PDB file of C-alpha atoms in Angstrom:
ATOM      1  CA  UNK A   2     -25.635 -68.259 -21.024  1.00 52.00           C
ATOM      2  CA  UNK A   3     -23.335 -67.727 -17.976  1.00 55.00           C
ATOM      3  CA  UNK A   4     -20.813 -64.981 -17.522  1.00 55.00           C
ATOM      4  CA  UNK A   5     -17.988 -67.326 -18.490  1.00 56.00           C
ATOM      5  CA  UNK A   6     -19.467 -67.690 -21.988  1.00 59.00           C
ATOM      6  CA  UNK A   7     -18.149 -64.219 -22.979  1.00 57.00           C
ATOM      7  CA  UNK A   8     -14.489 -63.783 -23.953  1.00 59.00           C
ATOM      8  CA  UNK A   9     -12.386 -61.437 -21.776  1.00 56.00           C
ATOM      9  CA  UNK A  10     -10.747 -58.438 -23.541  1.00 58.00           C
ATOM     10  CA  UNK A  11      -7.070 -58.274 -22.570  1.00 51.00           C
ATOM     11  CA  UNK A  12      -5.932 -54.612 -21.865  1.00 53.00           C
ATOM     12  CA  UNK A  13      -3.664 -53.168 -24.524  1.00 51.00           C
ATOM     13  CA  UNK A  14      -0.878 -50.651 -23.823  1.00 50.00           C
ATOM     14  CA  UNK A  15       0.900 -49.535 -20.674  1.00 52.00           C
ATOM     15  CA  UNK A  16      -2.282 -48.153 -19.035  1.00 55.00           C
ATOM     16  CA  UNK A  17      -4.656 -50.655 -20.505  1.00 63.00           C
ATOM     17  CA  UNK A  18      -5.299 -48.313 -23.469  1.00 71.00           C
ATOM     18  CA  UNK A  19      -4.942 -48.949 -27.156  1.00 79.00           C
ATOM     19  CA  UNK A  20      -1.699 -47.433 -28.541  1.00 81.00           C
ATOM     20  CA  UNK A  21      -3.553 -44.741 -30.535  1.00 82.00           C
ATOM     21  CA  UNK A  22      -5.498 -43.659 -27.413  1.00 80.00           C
ATOM     22  CA  UNK A  23      -2.293 -43.504 -25.344  1.00 80.00           C
ATOM     23  CA  UNK A  24      -0.616 -41.435 -28.078  1.00 82.00           C
ATOM     24  CA  UNK A  25      -3.573 -39.031 -28.155  1.00 82.00           C
ATOM     25  CA  UNK A  26      -3.497 -38.708 -24.369  1.00 81.00           C
ATOM     26  CA  UNK A  27       0.231 -37.906 -24.463  1.00 83.00           C
ATOM     27  CA  UNK A  28      -0.339 -35.315 -27.200  1.00 80.00           C
ATOM     28  CA  UNK A  29      -3.101 -33.651 -25.160  1.00 82.00           C
ATOM     29  CA  UNK A  30      -0.862 -33.585 -22.071  1.00 84.00           C
ATOM     30  CA  UNK A  31       1.883 -31.909 -24.099  1.00 82.00           C
ATOM     31  CA  UNK A  32      -0.518 -29.284 -25.486  1.00 81.00           C
ATOM     32  CA  UNK A  33      -1.886 -28.669 -21.980  1.00 81.00           C
ATOM     33  CA  UNK A  34       1.651 -28.046 -20.701  1.00 80.00           C
ATOM     34  CA  UNK A  35       2.307 -25.668 -23.615  1.00 79.00           C
ATOM     35  CA  UNK A  36      -0.935 -23.794 -22.881  1.00 77.00           C
ATOM     36  CA  UNK A  37      -0.022 -23.427 -19.199  1.00 78.00           C
ATOM     37  CA  UNK A  38       3.412 -22.106 -20.137  1.00 74.00           C
ATOM     38  CA  UNK A  39       1.865 -19.605 -22.578  1.00 74.00           C
ATOM     39  CA  UNK A  40      -0.648 -18.427 -19.958  1.00 71.00           C
ATOM     40  CA  UNK A  41       2.146 -18.021 -17.426  1.00 69.00           C
ATOM     41  CA  UNK A  42       4.138 -15.925 -19.894  1.00 65.00           C
ATOM     42  CA  UNK A  43       1.042 -13.838 -20.701  1.00 60.00           C
ATOM     43  CA  UNK A  44       0.472 -13.214 -16.985  1.00 64.00           C
ATOM     44  CA  UNK A  45       4.108 -12.152 -16.633  1.00 63.00           C
ATOM     45  CA  UNK A  46       3.720  -9.661 -19.503  1.00 64.00           C
ATOM     46  CA  UNK A  47       0.467  -8.320 -18.013  1.00 67.00           C
ATOM     47  CA  UNK A  48       2.108  -7.879 -14.606  1.00 71.00           C
ATOM     48  CA  UNK A  49       5.049  -6.118 -16.236  1.00 77.00           C
ATOM     49  CA  UNK A  50       2.631  -3.756 -18.008  1.00 78.00           C
ATOM     50  CA  UNK A  51       0.814  -3.125 -14.716  1.00 78.00           C
ATOM     51  CA  UNK A  52       4.142  -2.441 -13.002  1.00 79.00           C
ATOM     52  CA  UNK A  53       5.093   0.105 -15.671  1.00 87.00           C
ATOM     53  CA  UNK A  54       1.754   1.875 -15.162  1.00 83.00           C
ATOM     54  CA  UNK A  55       2.222   1.695 -11.388  1.00 85.00           C
ATOM     55  CA  UNK A  56       5.635   3.376 -11.752  1.00 88.00           C
ATOM     56  CA  UNK A  57       4.222   6.054 -14.064  1.00 85.00           C
ATOM     57  CA  UNK A  58       1.334   6.756 -11.669  1.00 85.00           C
ATOM     58  CA  UNK A  59       3.589   7.008  -8.629  1.00 87.00           C
ATOM     59  CA  UNK A  60       2.069   3.942  -6.976  1.00 91.00           C
ATOM     60  CA  UNK A  61       5.443   2.192  -6.744  1.00 90.00           C
ATOM     61  CA  UNK A  62       6.914   5.198  -4.945  1.00 88.00           C
ATOM     62  CA  UNK A  63       3.948   5.345  -2.545  1.00 88.00           C
ATOM     63  CA  UNK A  64       4.193   1.621  -1.764  1.00 90.00           C
ATOM     64  CA  UNK A  65       7.811   2.010  -0.621  1.00 86.00           C
ATOM     65  CA  UNK A  66       6.350   3.281   2.660  1.00 76.00           C
ATOM     66  CA  UNK A  67       5.088  -0.240   3.328  1.00 78.00           C
ATOM     67  CA  UNK A  68       8.516  -1.456   4.385  1.00 78.00           C
ATOM     68  CA  UNK A  69       7.879  -4.714   2.520  1.00 82.00           C
ATOM     69  CA  UNK A  70      10.727  -6.476   0.706  1.00 87.00           C
ATOM     70  CA  UNK A  71      11.235  -5.059  -2.788  1.00 87.00           C
ATOM     71  CA  UNK A  72       9.660  -8.028  -4.580  1.00 86.00           C
ATOM     72  CA  UNK A  73       6.519  -7.768  -2.418  1.00 89.00           C
ATOM     73  CA  UNK A  74       6.411  -4.014  -3.013  1.00 91.00           C
ATOM     74  CA  UNK A  75       6.264  -4.689  -6.742  1.00 90.00           C
ATOM     75  CA  UNK A  76       3.482  -7.233  -6.288  1.00 91.00           C
ATOM     76  CA  UNK A  77       1.508  -4.868  -4.061  1.00 94.00           C
ATOM     77  CA  UNK A  78       1.867  -1.974  -6.518  1.00 94.00           C
ATOM     78  CA  UNK A  79       0.697  -4.246  -9.343  1.00 93.00           C
ATOM     79  CA  UNK A  80      -2.245  -5.480  -7.233  1.00 94.00           C
ATOM     80  CA  UNK A  81      -3.348  -1.920  -6.459  1.00 96.00           C
ATOM     81  CA  UNK A  82      -3.285  -0.886 -10.124  1.00 94.00           C
ATOM     82  CA  UNK A  83      -4.937  -4.103 -11.310  1.00 93.00           C
ATOM     83  CA  UNK A  84      -7.758  -4.089  -8.749  1.00 96.00           C
ATOM     84  CA  UNK A  85      -8.367  -0.340  -9.011  1.00 96.00           C
ATOM     85  CA  UNK A  86      -8.715  -0.526 -12.785  1.00 93.00           C
ATOM     86  CA  UNK A  87     -10.896  -3.624 -12.510  1.00 94.00           C
ATOM     87  CA  UNK A  88     -13.260  -1.686 -10.246  1.00 97.00           C
ATOM     88  CA  UNK A  89     -13.082   1.622 -12.164  1.00 97.00           C
ATOM     89  CA  UNK A  90     -11.260   3.424  -9.350  1.00 97.00           C
ATOM     90  CA  UNK A  91      -8.251   5.721  -9.357  1.00 96.00           C
ATOM     91  CA  UNK A  92      -5.320   3.689  -7.979  1.00 95.00           C
ATOM     92  CA  UNK A  93      -4.268   6.708  -5.948  1.00 95.00           C
ATOM     93  CA  UNK A  94      -7.596   6.629  -4.101  1.00 97.00           C
ATOM     94  CA  UNK A  95      -6.792   3.057  -3.053  1.00 97.00           C
ATOM     95  CA  UNK A  96      -3.305   4.153  -1.946  1.00 96.00           C
ATOM     96  CA  UNK A  97      -4.810   7.047   0.032  1.00 97.00           C
ATOM     97  CA  UNK A  98      -7.258   4.747   1.769  1.00 97.00           C
ATOM     98  CA  UNK A  99      -4.518   2.244   2.656  1.00 97.00           C
ATOM     99  CA  UNK A 100      -2.376   5.020   4.114  1.00 95.00           C
ATOM    100  CA  UNK A 101      -5.252   6.257   6.273  1.00 96.00           C
ATOM    101  CA  UNK A 102      -6.454   2.795   7.294  1.00 97.00           C
ATOM    102  CA  UNK A 103      -3.237   0.929   8.068  1.00 95.00           C
ATOM    103  CA  UNK A 104      -0.186   2.994   7.032  1.00 93.00           C
ATOM    104  CA  UNK A 105       0.703  -0.031   4.866  1.00 92.00           C
ATOM    105  CA  UNK A 106       0.869  -2.398   7.829  1.00 92.00           C
ATOM    106  CA  UNK A 107      -0.140  -5.820   6.463  1.00 91.00           C
ATOM    107  CA  UNK A 108      -0.927  -7.099   9.948  1.00 94.00           C
ATOM    108  CA  UNK A 109      -2.887  -4.144  11.282  1.00 95.00           C
ATOM    109  CA  UNK A 110      -5.981  -5.062  13.331  1.00 97.00           C
ATOM    110  CA  UNK A 111      -8.451  -2.416  14.504  1.00 96.00           C
ATOM    111  CA  UNK A 112     -10.244  -2.348  17.819  1.00 94.00           C
ATOM    112  CA  UNK A 113     -13.366  -3.791  16.155  1.00 95.00           C
ATOM    113  CA  UNK A 114     -11.468  -6.533  14.301  1.00 96.00           C
ATOM    114  CA  UNK A 115     -10.899  -5.016  10.837  1.00 97.00           C
ATOM    115  CA  UNK A 116      -7.778  -6.560   9.314  1.00 98.00           C
ATOM    116  CA  UNK A 117      -4.938  -5.917   6.916  1.00 96.00           C
ATOM    117  CA  UNK A 118      -3.976  -3.091   4.585  1.00 96.00           C
ATOM    118  CA  UNK A 119      -7.520  -1.921   3.807  1.00 98.00           C
ATOM    119  CA  UNK A 120      -8.937  -2.943   7.208  1.00 98.00           C
ATOM    120  CA  UNK A 121     -11.538  -5.414   5.954  1.00 98.00           C
ATOM    121  CA  UNK A 122     -13.882  -6.961   8.509  1.00 97.00           C
ATOM    122  CA  UNK A 123     -13.834 -10.809   8.408  1.00 97.00           C
ATOM    123  CA  UNK A 124     -17.587 -11.103   7.728  1.00 96.00           C
ATOM    124  CA  UNK A 125     -17.345  -8.490   4.977  1.00 96.00           C
ATOM    125  CA  UNK A 126     -14.359 -10.333   3.540  1.00 97.00           C
ATOM    126  CA  UNK A 127     -16.281 -13.619   3.412  1.00 97.00           C
ATOM    127  CA  UNK A 128     -19.231 -11.894   1.725  1.00 95.00           C
ATOM    128  CA  UNK A 129     -17.008 -10.191  -0.860  1.00 96.00           C
ATOM    129  CA  UNK A 130     -15.018 -13.356  -1.538  1.00 96.00           C
ATOM    130  CA  UNK A 131     -18.222 -15.328  -2.098  1.00 95.00           C
ATOM    131  CA  UNK A 132     -19.462 -12.620  -4.446  1.00 94.00           C
ATOM    132  CA  UNK A 133     -16.173 -12.838  -6.368  1.00 93.00           C
ATOM    133  CA  UNK A 134     -16.477 -16.623  -6.628  1.00 94.00           C
ATOM    134  CA  UNK A 135     -13.958 -17.885  -4.111  1.00 94.00           C
ATOM    135  CA  UNK A 136     -13.805 -18.784  -0.416  1.00 94.00           C
ATOM    136  CA  UNK A 137     -11.843 -16.613   1.971  1.00 95.00           C
ATOM    137  CA  UNK A 138     -11.161 -19.525   4.314  1.00 94.00           C
ATOM    138  CA  UNK A 139      -9.509 -18.495   7.579  1.00 95.00           C
ATOM    139  CA  UNK A 140      -9.985 -14.848   8.480  1.00 95.00           C
ATOM    140  CA  UNK A 141      -6.185 -14.531   8.793  1.00 96.00           C
ATOM    141  CA  UNK A 142      -6.063 -14.758   4.992  1.00 97.00           C
ATOM    142  CA  UNK A 143      -6.987 -11.066   5.130  1.00 97.00           C
ATOM    143  CA  UNK A 144      -3.362 -10.460   6.099  1.00 96.00           C
ATOM    144  CA  UNK A 145      -2.375 -11.501   2.568  1.00 95.00           C
ATOM    145  CA  UNK A 146      -1.992  -8.108   0.895  1.00 94.00           C
ATOM    146  CA  UNK A 147      -3.159  -9.204  -2.555  1.00 94.00           C
ATOM    147  CA  UNK A 148      -6.326 -10.777  -1.136  1.00 97.00           C
ATOM    148  CA  UNK A 149      -6.917  -7.746   1.070  1.00 97.00           C
ATOM    149  CA  UNK A 150      -6.517  -5.272  -1.799  1.00 97.00           C
ATOM    150  CA  UNK A 151      -8.746  -7.434  -4.014  1.00 97.00           C
ATOM    151  CA  UNK A 152     -11.566  -7.440  -1.461  1.00 98.00           C
ATOM    152  CA  UNK A 153     -11.097  -3.925  -0.071  1.00 98.00           C
ATOM    153  CA  UNK A 154     -11.046  -2.296  -3.506  1.00 98.00           C
ATOM    154  CA  UNK A 155     -14.144  -4.204  -4.602  1.00 97.00           C
ATOM    155  CA  UNK A 156     -15.886  -3.128  -1.387  1.00 98.00           C
ATOM    156  CA  UNK A 157     -15.010   0.551  -1.879  1.00 98.00           C
ATOM    157  CA  UNK A 158     -16.308   0.424  -5.466  1.00 98.00           C
ATOM    158  CA  UNK A 159     -19.508  -1.263  -4.292  1.00 97.00           C
ATOM    159  CA  UNK A 160     -20.078   1.409  -1.647  1.00 98.00           C
ATOM    160  CA  UNK A 161     -19.507   4.222  -4.152  1.00 98.00           C
ATOM    161  CA  UNK A 162     -22.179   2.639  -6.340  1.00 97.00           C
ATOM    162  CA  UNK A 163     -24.583   2.279  -3.408  1.00 97.00           C
ATOM    163  CA  UNK A 164     -24.021   5.691  -1.787  1.00 97.00           C
ATOM    164  CA  UNK A 165     -23.481   7.777  -4.918  1.00 96.00           C
ATOM    165  CA  UNK A 166     -20.238   9.619  -4.078  1.00 96.00           C
ATOM    166  CA  UNK A 167     -16.724   8.916  -2.860  1.00 97.00           C
ATOM    167  CA  UNK A 168     -17.235  10.942   0.325  1.00 96.00           C
ATOM    168  CA  UNK A 169     -20.450   9.163   1.301  1.00 97.00           C
ATOM    169  CA  UNK A 170     -18.902   5.800   0.429  1.00 97.00           C
ATOM    170  CA  UNK A 171     -15.988   6.607   2.746  1.00 97.00           C
ATOM    171  CA  UNK A 172     -18.461   7.232   5.566  1.00 97.00           C
ATOM    172  CA  UNK A 173     -19.876   3.750   4.936  1.00 97.00           C
ATOM    173  CA  UNK A 174     -16.400   2.208   4.605  1.00 97.00           C
ATOM    174  CA  UNK A 175     -15.396   3.606   7.987  1.00 96.00           C
ATOM    175  CA  UNK A 176     -18.630   3.325   9.967  1.00 95.00           C
ATOM    176  CA  UNK A 177     -20.431   0.510   8.145  1.00 95.00           C
ATOM    177  CA  UNK A 178     -23.337   0.911   5.681  1.00 96.00           C
ATOM    178  CA  UNK A 179     -26.122   0.764   8.287  1.00 96.00           C
ATOM    179  CA  UNK A 180     -24.549   3.385  10.556  1.00 96.00           C
ATOM    180  CA  UNK A 181     -23.581   5.480   7.526  1.00 97.00           C
ATOM    181  CA  UNK A 182     -27.220   5.802   6.450  1.00 96.00           C
ATOM    182  CA  UNK A 183     -28.097   7.171   9.882  1.00 96.00           C
ATOM    183  CA  UNK A 184     -25.156   9.601   9.818  1.00 96.00           C
ATOM    184  CA  UNK A 185     -25.930  10.837   6.310  1.00 96.00           C
ATOM    185  CA  UNK A 186     -29.638  11.244   7.087  1.00 95.00           C
ATOM    186  CA  UNK A 187     -29.000  14.113   9.538  1.00 94.00           C
ATOM    187  CA  UNK A 188     -27.180  17.226   8.337  1.00 93.00           C
ATOM    188  CA  UNK A 189     -25.470  17.969  11.652  1.00 93.00           C
ATOM    189  CA  UNK A 190     -24.079  14.437  11.969  1.00 92.00           C
ATOM    190  CA  UNK A 191     -23.183  14.325   8.277  1.00 93.00           C
ATOM    191  CA  UNK A 192     -21.178  17.564   8.359  1.00 94.00           C
ATOM    192  CA  UNK A 193     -19.349  16.530  11.534  1.00 94.00           C
ATOM    193  CA  UNK A 194     -18.444  13.051  10.260  1.00 95.00           C
ATOM    194  CA  UNK A 195     -17.449  14.266   6.793  1.00 95.00           C
ATOM    195  CA  UNK A 196     -14.879  16.568   8.375  1.00 96.00           C
ATOM    196  CA  UNK A 197     -13.168  13.532   9.915  1.00 96.00           C
ATOM    197  CA  UNK A 198     -12.290  10.294   8.151  1.00 96.00           C
ATOM    198  CA  UNK A 199     -13.623  11.096   4.632  1.00 97.00           C
ATOM    199  CA  UNK A 200     -11.836  14.454   4.611  1.00 97.00           C
ATOM    200  CA  UNK A 201      -8.620  12.772   5.738  1.00 97.00           C
ATOM    201  CA  UNK A 202      -8.729  10.232   2.881  1.00 97.00           C
ATOM    202  CA  UNK A 203      -9.684  12.860   0.288  1.00 97.00           C
ATOM    203  CA  UNK A 204      -6.871  15.164   1.459  1.00 97.00           C
ATOM    204  CA  UNK A 205      -4.383  12.290   1.164  1.00 96.00           C
ATOM    205  CA  UNK A 206      -5.741  11.461  -2.290  1.00 96.00           C
ATOM    206  CA  UNK A 207      -5.384  15.068  -3.447  1.00 96.00           C
ATOM    207  CA  UNK A 208      -1.798  15.181  -2.143  1.00 94.00           C
ATOM    208  CA  UNK A 209      -0.947  11.985  -4.021  1.00 93.00           C
ATOM    209  CA  UNK A 210      -2.546  13.291  -7.220  1.00 93.00           C
ATOM    210  CA  UNK A 211      -0.544  16.525  -6.949  1.00 93.00           C
ATOM    211  CA  UNK A 212       2.658  14.494  -6.577  1.00 88.00           C
ATOM    212  CA  UNK A 213       1.617  12.381  -9.541  1.00 87.00           C
ATOM    213  CA  UNK A 214       1.014  15.440 -11.728  1.00 88.00           C
ATOM    214  CA  UNK A 215       4.394  16.938 -10.785  1.00 86.00           C
ATOM    215  CA  UNK A 216       6.127  13.668 -11.665  1.00 83.00           C
ATOM    216  CA  UNK A 217       4.332  13.528 -15.028  1.00 81.00           C
ATOM    217  CA  UNK A 218       5.343  17.119 -15.774  1.00 84.00           C
ATOM    218  CA  UNK A 219       8.977  16.364 -14.933  1.00 84.00           C
ATOM    219  CA  UNK A 220       9.014  13.310 -17.203  1.00 78.00           C
ATOM    220  CA  UNK A 221       7.437  15.307 -20.016  1.00 80.00           C
ATOM    221  CA  UNK A 222      10.082  18.039 -19.650  1.00 83.00           C
ATOM    222  CA  UNK A 223      13.090  15.702 -19.683  1.00 78.00           C
ATOM    223  CA  UNK A 224      13.084  14.818 -23.436  1.00 65.00           C
ATOM    224  CA  UNK A 225      12.718  18.514 -24.306  1.00 56.00           C
ATOM    225  CA  UNK A 226      15.705  19.439 -22.189  1.00 50.00           C
ATOM    226  CA  UNK A 227      17.674  16.606 -23.756  1.00 49.00           C
ATOM    227  CA  UNK A 228      16.976  17.902 -27.260  1.00 51.00           C
ATOM    228  CA  UNK A 229      18.036  21.424 -26.280  1.00 50.00           C
ATOM    229  CA  UNK A 230      21.307  20.051 -24.963  1.00 45.00           C
TER     230      UNK A 230
END
């Protein structure tokens, strides 16, 4: 009746597993590695497609003003297109906002503590990261341009949904939602504020869109000229 009355099972296999279990584990590990490789290749193709769109839209050209190394420029252009499309925004609006907020300075910090390309406040960044399902961690992570564009673009889209128009959302982006409601509630304050920051971003956006349309027209004309030649 004591514990010693029961025979002890001697482990089988290198890890104490039966040979068929060890073989299955090895097969699963191999398939997992193949899946990871396939996902990596798929991500590469998706990024390449995003880069092509970024070039066609003129985002790549606009990002050259960042002064980043070429590889980082490509990644930033891809991030802008990806996050803008994810949030149903025109990528050129994101470019315009970055130009007005930081002039593409990754390490820009405002007088009130807004950080990075899209000048995201640390508390806002933590809130947006939590909403997206990840932790921001240290507030200096806002200097990472992909993280900053991810959060800043999501915030702009959220504000457009809350305030009903791009111009009103830009008031909230610049002044904060609580202050923006007070500004927008009074016509005199609203007109005065709209003529400042929102008008600046919209003007930059319109300039970028005009450049984009000219570039598209030039590309469309090139094959025609080639056929005539």
